[in-house]
Amino acid sequence: MDRRKEIREFLTTRRAKITPAQAELPAFGSDARRVPGLRREEVALLAGVSVDYYTRLERGNARGVSDNVLDNLARALQLTEAERTHLFDLVRAANATTRPRRTGRQRMRPAVQRILDAMTTPAHVWNGHFDTLAANRLGRALFSPVIQDRPLPVNHARFLFLDPRAEEFFSDWEGSANGTVAALRWQAGRNPYDKALTDLVGELSTRSEFFRTRWAAHNVRVHRNGVKKLHHPVVGDLSLPYESMALDADSGLTLVAYSAEPGSPSEEALGFLASWAAASDHEQGDQPAQGPDPRQTR
């Protein structure tokens, strides 16, 4: 990826999102703007730098930019925590004199799989590309439309953007898609020389207009927690809060666990799904497969 272009487009899109009113700048009746958002000189004023200095930075020339300037710029543009981190990552990559060493293929340690298997809630481990590398029985059952009895790893982003069934499975498909694009954009800033990630972004940009349009918006997000809303083919609608926990011993890997509110329809549905998964494993081995709805066999 072109680091200078990434900086230029990120700062331009962030500047366009902030109005003078949001920045607490005076507005005048004759202040007609050809483009939305702040002007460069206004950002420079808010960040405490010269207009020439900010213009050079917005053009992608980040050489010699201090952390203090970046902090001031992040405040001026009202960046979120994820956006601030992304800006620092972009500048760090642009100023790097050597490329980081490529990491080997990510592997799942047996201890992590044992922890997953001991959990009673759906859980899986994925990397920054949304490749699920491991899952417990209920996790595989929950995401059975994505995994489809295939050996892991399986990529959720490809399913989300390229499989027509995704819009039915993800109840808030557009919200999930926007969040996935923003998370991949954040990962790209952190790992600019990750060939697998670059290949994935290239494939999705080529094959999905929605992805391509959202990628150009330069929005960034970090997945830490939230609520996953799904329409499962076996148990119907599910609303599951989730928590993401980084595996410190396995760089780049995250364990995601899903739960249901006590006494909710989703908790009952998860119970049905667990019965279905256990029956499927008993009949067909370790992989969950399509089977009868347990609600019809009680």
Short mmCIF file of C-alpha atoms in Angstrom, two decimals:
data_model
loop_
_atom_site.label_atom_id
_atom_site.label_comp_id
_atom_site.label_asym_id
_atom_site.label_seq_id
_atom_site.Cartn_x
_atom_site.Cartn_y
_atom_site.Cartn_z
CA MET A 1 0.00 0.00 0.00
CA ASP A 2 1.10 3.59 -0.72
CA ARG A 3 1.79 5.02 2.75
CA ARG A 4 1.74 8.66 1.61
CA LYS A 5 -1.59 8.13 -0.12
CA GLU A 6 -3.01 6.43 2.98
CA ILE A 7 -2.06 9.41 5.18
CA ARG A 8 -3.41 11.91 2.65
CA GLU A 9 -6.76 10.20 2.23
CA PHE A 10 -7.21 9.47 5.92
CA LEU A 11 -6.61 13.07 6.99
CA THR A 12 -8.75 14.41 4.15
CA THR A 13 -11.71 12.20 5.05
CA ARG A 14 -11.38 13.02 8.77
CA ARG A 15 -11.23 16.77 8.05
CA ALA A 16 -14.38 16.51 5.94
CA LYS A 17 -16.29 15.02 8.88
CA ILE A 18 -15.78 17.96 11.28
CA THR A 19 -17.91 21.09 10.90
CA PRO A 20 -16.87 24.51 12.20
CA ALA A 21 -19.64 24.25 14.81
CA GLN A 22 -18.29 20.92 16.06
CA ALA A 23 -14.82 22.45 16.28
CA GLU A 24 -16.27 25.50 18.07
CA LEU A 25 -15.06 27.84 15.35
CA PRO A 26 -17.02 30.98 14.43
CA ALA A 27 -19.22 30.67 11.36
CA PHE A 28 -20.16 33.57 9.12
CA GLY A 29 -23.26 33.96 6.97
CA SER A 30 -21.19 34.36 3.83
CA ASP A 31 -18.96 31.41 4.69
CA ALA A 32 -19.90 29.25 1.69
CA ARG A 33 -17.79 26.10 1.51
CA ARG A 34 -17.09 24.22 -1.67
CA VAL A 35 -16.35 21.03 0.27
CA PRO A 36 -17.74 19.83 3.60
CA GLY A 37 -15.84 20.02 6.83
CA LEU A 38 -12.95 22.14 7.99
CA ARG A 39 -10.47 23.99 5.83
CA ARG A 40 -6.79 23.17 6.08
CA GLU A 41 -6.00 26.47 7.75
CA GLU A 42 -8.65 25.77 10.39
CA VAL A 43 -7.15 22.37 11.20
CA ALA A 44 -3.70 23.97 11.37
CA LEU A 45 -5.02 26.60 13.78
CA LEU A 46 -6.66 24.01 16.02
CA ALA A 47 -3.53 21.81 16.00
CA GLY A 48 -1.16 24.70 16.68
CA VAL A 49 0.93 24.30 13.52
CA SER A 50 1.46 26.43 10.44
CA VAL A 51 -0.76 26.01 7.40
CA ASP A 52 2.27 25.01 5.30
CA TYR A 53 3.24 22.37 7.85
CA TYR A 54 -0.24 20.84 7.95
CA THR A 55 -0.58 21.00 4.17
CA ARG A 56 2.69 19.09 3.80
CA LEU A 57 1.46 16.48 6.27
CA GLU A 58 -1.92 16.10 4.58
CA ARG A 59 -0.11 15.52 1.30
CA GLY A 60 1.49 12.48 2.90
CA ASN A 61 4.88 13.88 3.86
CA ALA A 62 5.11 12.77 7.50
CA ARG A 63 8.89 12.92 7.83
CA GLY A 64 9.96 14.23 11.22
CA VAL A 65 6.43 14.64 12.60
CA SER A 66 6.49 14.38 16.39
CA ASP A 67 4.06 12.47 18.60
CA ASN A 68 3.09 15.80 20.17
CA VAL A 69 1.97 17.18 16.81
CA LEU A 70 0.03 14.00 16.06
CA ASP A 71 -1.70 14.23 19.45
CA ASN A 72 -2.68 17.83 18.75
CA LEU A 73 -3.90 16.85 15.31
CA ALA A 74 -5.95 13.98 16.74
CA ARG A 75 -7.67 16.41 19.12
CA ALA A 76 -8.27 18.97 16.38
CA LEU A 77 -9.92 16.35 14.17
CA GLN A 78 -11.75 14.80 17.16
CA LEU A 79 -10.41 11.35 16.33
CA THR A 80 -11.65 8.29 18.16
CA GLU A 81 -9.17 6.07 19.99
CA ALA A 82 -9.06 3.72 16.99
CA GLU A 83 -8.58 6.62 14.55
CA ARG A 84 -5.80 8.13 16.65
CA THR A 85 -3.99 4.77 16.79
CA HIS A 86 -4.46 4.40 13.04
CA LEU A 87 -2.92 7.82 12.37
CA PHE A 88 0.13 6.96 14.47
CA ASP A 89 0.43 3.60 12.67
CA LEU A 90 0.30 5.25 9.25
CA VAL A 91 2.97 7.80 10.16
CA ARG A 92 5.17 5.15 11.76
CA ALA A 93 4.95 2.99 8.62
CA ALA A 94 5.68 5.96 6.37
CA ASN A 95 8.83 6.79 8.33
CA ALA A 96 10.09 3.21 8.71
CA THR A 97 13.49 2.62 7.15
CA THR A 98 13.17 -1.17 7.06
CA ARG A 99 10.29 -3.55 6.60
CA PRO A 100 9.31 -5.69 9.58
CA ARG A 101 10.12 -9.37 9.35
CA ARG A 102 7.24 -11.46 8.07
CA THR A 103 5.64 -13.70 10.62
CA GLY A 104 5.07 -17.38 9.96
CA ARG A 105 1.74 -19.05 9.58
CA GLN A 106 -0.42 -18.66 12.66
CA ARG A 107 -1.08 -21.93 14.45
CA MET A 108 -3.45 -22.80 17.24
CA ARG A 109 -1.81 -24.07 20.41
CA PRO A 110 -3.45 -27.16 21.94
CA ALA A 111 -3.84 -25.35 25.27
CA VAL A 112 -6.00 -22.68 23.63
CA GLN A 113 -8.17 -25.33 21.99
CA ARG A 114 -8.63 -27.01 25.39
CA ILE A 115 -9.75 -23.71 26.90
CA LEU A 116 -12.25 -23.26 24.08
CA ASP A 117 -13.59 -26.78 24.53
CA ALA A 118 -14.07 -26.20 28.27
CA MET A 119 -16.23 -23.12 27.67
CA THR A 120 -20.01 -23.54 27.77
CA THR A 121 -20.72 -20.52 25.59
CA PRO A 122 -19.99 -20.19 21.84
CA ALA A 123 -16.39 -19.12 21.33
CA HIS A 124 -13.77 -19.02 18.61
CA VAL A 125 -10.32 -17.61 17.93
CA TRP A 126 -9.63 -15.52 14.87
CA ASN A 127 -6.89 -13.30 13.54
CA GLY A 128 -6.95 -9.75 12.22
CA HIS A 129 -8.13 -10.99 8.82
CA PHE A 130 -11.26 -12.57 10.38
CA ASP A 131 -9.91 -16.07 9.76
CA THR A 132 -11.39 -18.38 12.40
CA LEU A 133 -8.52 -20.67 13.40
CA ALA A 134 -10.27 -22.60 16.17
CA ALA A 135 -13.72 -22.89 17.75
CA ASN A 136 -15.54 -24.95 20.32
CA ARG A 137 -18.51 -27.15 19.45
CA LEU A 138 -21.09 -24.45 20.12
CA GLY A 139 -19.01 -21.86 18.29
CA ARG A 140 -18.90 -24.04 15.18
CA ALA A 141 -22.64 -24.62 15.47
CA LEU A 142 -23.35 -20.90 15.88
CA PHE A 143 -21.37 -20.05 12.76
CA SER A 144 -22.25 -23.21 10.84
CA PRO A 145 -23.49 -21.21 7.80
CA VAL A 146 -20.02 -19.62 7.58
CA ILE A 147 -17.89 -22.67 8.37
CA GLN A 148 -20.07 -25.12 6.41
CA ASP A 149 -18.30 -28.19 7.80
CA ARG A 150 -15.04 -27.06 6.21
CA PRO A 151 -11.67 -27.44 7.92
CA LEU A 152 -10.40 -24.33 9.65
CA PRO A 153 -9.27 -21.66 9.03
CA VAL A 154 -12.38 -20.15 7.41
CA ASN A 155 -12.61 -16.45 6.58
CA HIS A 156 -15.70 -14.60 7.83
CA ALA A 157 -15.12 -11.49 5.69
CA ARG A 158 -15.30 -13.49 2.46
CA PHE A 159 -18.60 -15.02 3.59
CA LEU A 160 -19.94 -11.64 4.65
CA PHE A 161 -19.25 -9.90 1.33
CA LEU A 162 -19.24 -12.67 -1.25
CA ASP A 163 -21.84 -15.23 -0.11
CA PRO A 164 -25.48 -14.28 -0.87
CA ARG A 165 -26.63 -16.10 2.28
CA ALA A 166 -24.79 -13.61 4.48
CA GLU A 167 -27.54 -11.00 4.32
CA GLU A 168 -30.00 -13.48 5.79
CA PHE A 169 -27.62 -14.85 8.43
CA PHE A 170 -26.46 -11.44 9.73
CA SER A 171 -29.63 -9.66 10.85
CA ASP A 172 -27.85 -6.29 10.70
CA TRP A 173 -25.84 -7.12 7.60
CA GLU A 174 -24.93 -3.54 6.71
CA GLY A 175 -23.78 -2.77 10.25
CA SER A 176 -21.70 -5.95 10.34
CA ALA A 177 -20.24 -5.17 6.93
CA ASN A 178 -19.33 -1.59 7.87
CA GLY A 179 -17.69 -2.78 11.08
CA THR A 180 -15.71 -5.45 9.25
CA VAL A 181 -14.38 -3.01 6.65
CA ALA A 182 -13.39 -0.57 9.39
CA ALA A 183 -11.63 -3.32 11.37
CA LEU A 184 -9.72 -4.49 8.30
CA ARG A 185 -8.71 -0.89 7.56
CA TRP A 186 -7.36 -0.60 11.12
CA GLN A 187 -5.42 -3.86 10.69
CA ALA A 188 -3.97 -2.64 7.40
CA GLY A 189 -2.59 0.42 9.17
CA ARG A 190 -1.01 -1.76 11.84
CA ASN A 191 0.41 -4.31 9.40
CA PRO A 192 1.14 -2.53 6.11
CA TYR A 193 3.32 -5.38 4.78
CA ASP A 194 0.90 -8.22 5.57
CA LYS A 195 0.57 -9.85 2.15
CA ALA A 196 -2.33 -12.09 3.15
CA LEU A 197 -4.28 -9.07 4.37
CA THR A 198 -3.43 -7.08 1.25
CA ASP A 199 -4.56 -9.99 -0.92
CA LEU A 200 -7.84 -10.25 0.99
CA VAL A 201 -8.54 -6.53 0.66
CA GLY A 202 -7.72 -6.70 -3.05
CA GLU A 203 -10.05 -9.64 -3.59
CA LEU A 204 -12.94 -8.06 -1.70
CA SER A 205 -12.43 -4.70 -3.43
CA THR A 206 -12.54 -6.40 -6.82
CA ARG A 207 -15.57 -8.57 -6.13
CA SER A 208 -17.73 -6.41 -3.84
CA GLU A 209 -18.82 -2.88 -4.71
CA PHE A 210 -20.06 -2.38 -1.14
CA PHE A 211 -16.64 -3.26 0.26
CA ARG A 212 -14.84 -1.10 -2.30
CA THR A 213 -16.99 1.95 -1.48
CA ARG A 214 -16.65 1.55 2.28
CA TRP A 215 -12.90 0.91 2.04
CA ALA A 216 -12.48 4.26 0.29
CA ALA A 217 -14.16 5.99 3.27
CA HIS A 218 -11.10 5.21 5.50
CA ASN A 219 -13.21 4.51 8.59
CA VAL A 220 -11.42 2.49 11.27
CA ARG A 221 -12.71 0.48 14.21
CA VAL A 222 -11.43 -1.95 16.82
CA HIS A 223 -13.65 -4.93 17.67
CA ARG A 224 -13.69 -5.30 21.47
CA ASN A 225 -17.29 -5.92 22.43
CA GLY A 226 -20.80 -5.48 21.15
CA VAL A 227 -23.93 -7.42 20.30
CA LYS A 228 -24.06 -9.91 17.43
CA LYS A 229 -27.52 -10.30 15.87
CA LEU A 230 -27.95 -13.43 13.79
CA HIS A 231 -30.74 -15.35 12.08
CA HIS A 232 -29.62 -18.94 12.47
CA PRO A 233 -31.07 -21.54 10.06
CA VAL A 234 -31.70 -23.98 12.93
CA VAL A 235 -32.80 -21.86 15.92
CA GLY A 236 -33.87 -18.56 14.38
CA ASP A 237 -33.08 -15.12 15.74
CA LEU A 238 -30.24 -14.63 18.22
CA SER A 239 -29.01 -11.52 20.00
CA LEU A 240 -25.69 -12.29 21.67
CA PRO A 241 -23.41 -9.87 23.51
CA TYR A 242 -19.75 -10.68 22.81
CA GLU A 243 -16.40 -9.89 24.37
CA SER A 244 -13.04 -9.99 22.58
CA MET A 245 -9.88 -10.95 24.47
CA ALA A 246 -6.43 -10.71 22.92
CA LEU A 247 -4.21 -13.77 23.35
CA ASP A 248 -1.01 -12.13 24.54
CA ALA A 249 1.11 -15.21 23.85
CA ASP A 250 -0.19 -15.41 20.25
CA SER A 251 0.34 -12.06 18.57
CA GLY A 252 -2.58 -10.99 16.44
CA LEU A 253 -5.01 -13.63 17.71
CA THR A 254 -8.22 -12.84 19.59
CA LEU A 255 -10.61 -15.08 21.49
CA VAL A 256 -14.24 -14.01 21.03
CA ALA A 257 -16.90 -15.37 23.38
CA TYR A 258 -20.66 -14.94 22.94
CA SER A 259 -23.35 -15.13 25.63
CA ALA A 260 -27.08 -14.62 25.98
CA GLU A 261 -28.98 -12.56 28.53
CA PRO A 262 -30.37 -14.86 31.26
CA GLY A 263 -34.00 -15.77 30.65
CA SER A 264 -34.00 -14.33 27.13
CA PRO A 265 -35.26 -16.08 23.97
CA SER A 266 -31.62 -16.13 22.83
CA GLU A 267 -30.62 -18.14 25.90
CA GLU A 268 -33.30 -20.70 25.09
CA ALA A 269 -32.22 -20.77 21.44
CA LEU A 270 -28.60 -21.38 22.47
CA GLY A 271 -29.78 -24.35 24.52
CA PHE A 272 -31.51 -25.77 21.46
CA LEU A 273 -28.40 -25.11 19.39
CA ALA A 274 -26.21 -26.95 21.90
CA SER A 275 -28.53 -29.98 21.71
CA TRP A 276 -28.46 -29.86 17.92
CA ALA A 277 -24.66 -29.62 17.86
CA ALA A 278 -24.26 -32.54 20.27
CA ALA A 279 -26.66 -34.69 18.23
CA SER A 280 -24.87 -33.79 14.99
CA ASP A 281 -21.47 -34.64 16.48
CA HIS A 282 -22.78 -37.98 17.72
CA GLU A 283 -24.19 -38.88 14.31
CA GLN A 284 -21.53 -37.50 11.99
CA GLY A 285 -18.30 -37.03 13.95
CA ASP A 286 -16.57 -33.90 15.17
CA GLN A 287 -18.01 -31.48 12.62
CA PRO A 288 -21.49 -30.00 13.20
CA ALA A 289 -23.81 -30.74 10.31
CA GLN A 290 -27.41 -30.05 9.34
CA GLY A 291 -29.84 -32.04 11.40
CA PRO A 292 -33.36 -31.96 12.81
CA ASP A 293 -34.48 -28.98 14.83
CA PRO A 294 -34.26 -30.19 18.45
CA ARG A 295 -37.41 -28.22 19.25
CA GLN A 296 -39.32 -30.66 17.07
CA THR A 297 -37.95 -33.75 18.82
CA ARG A 298 -38.44 -32.83 22.46
#
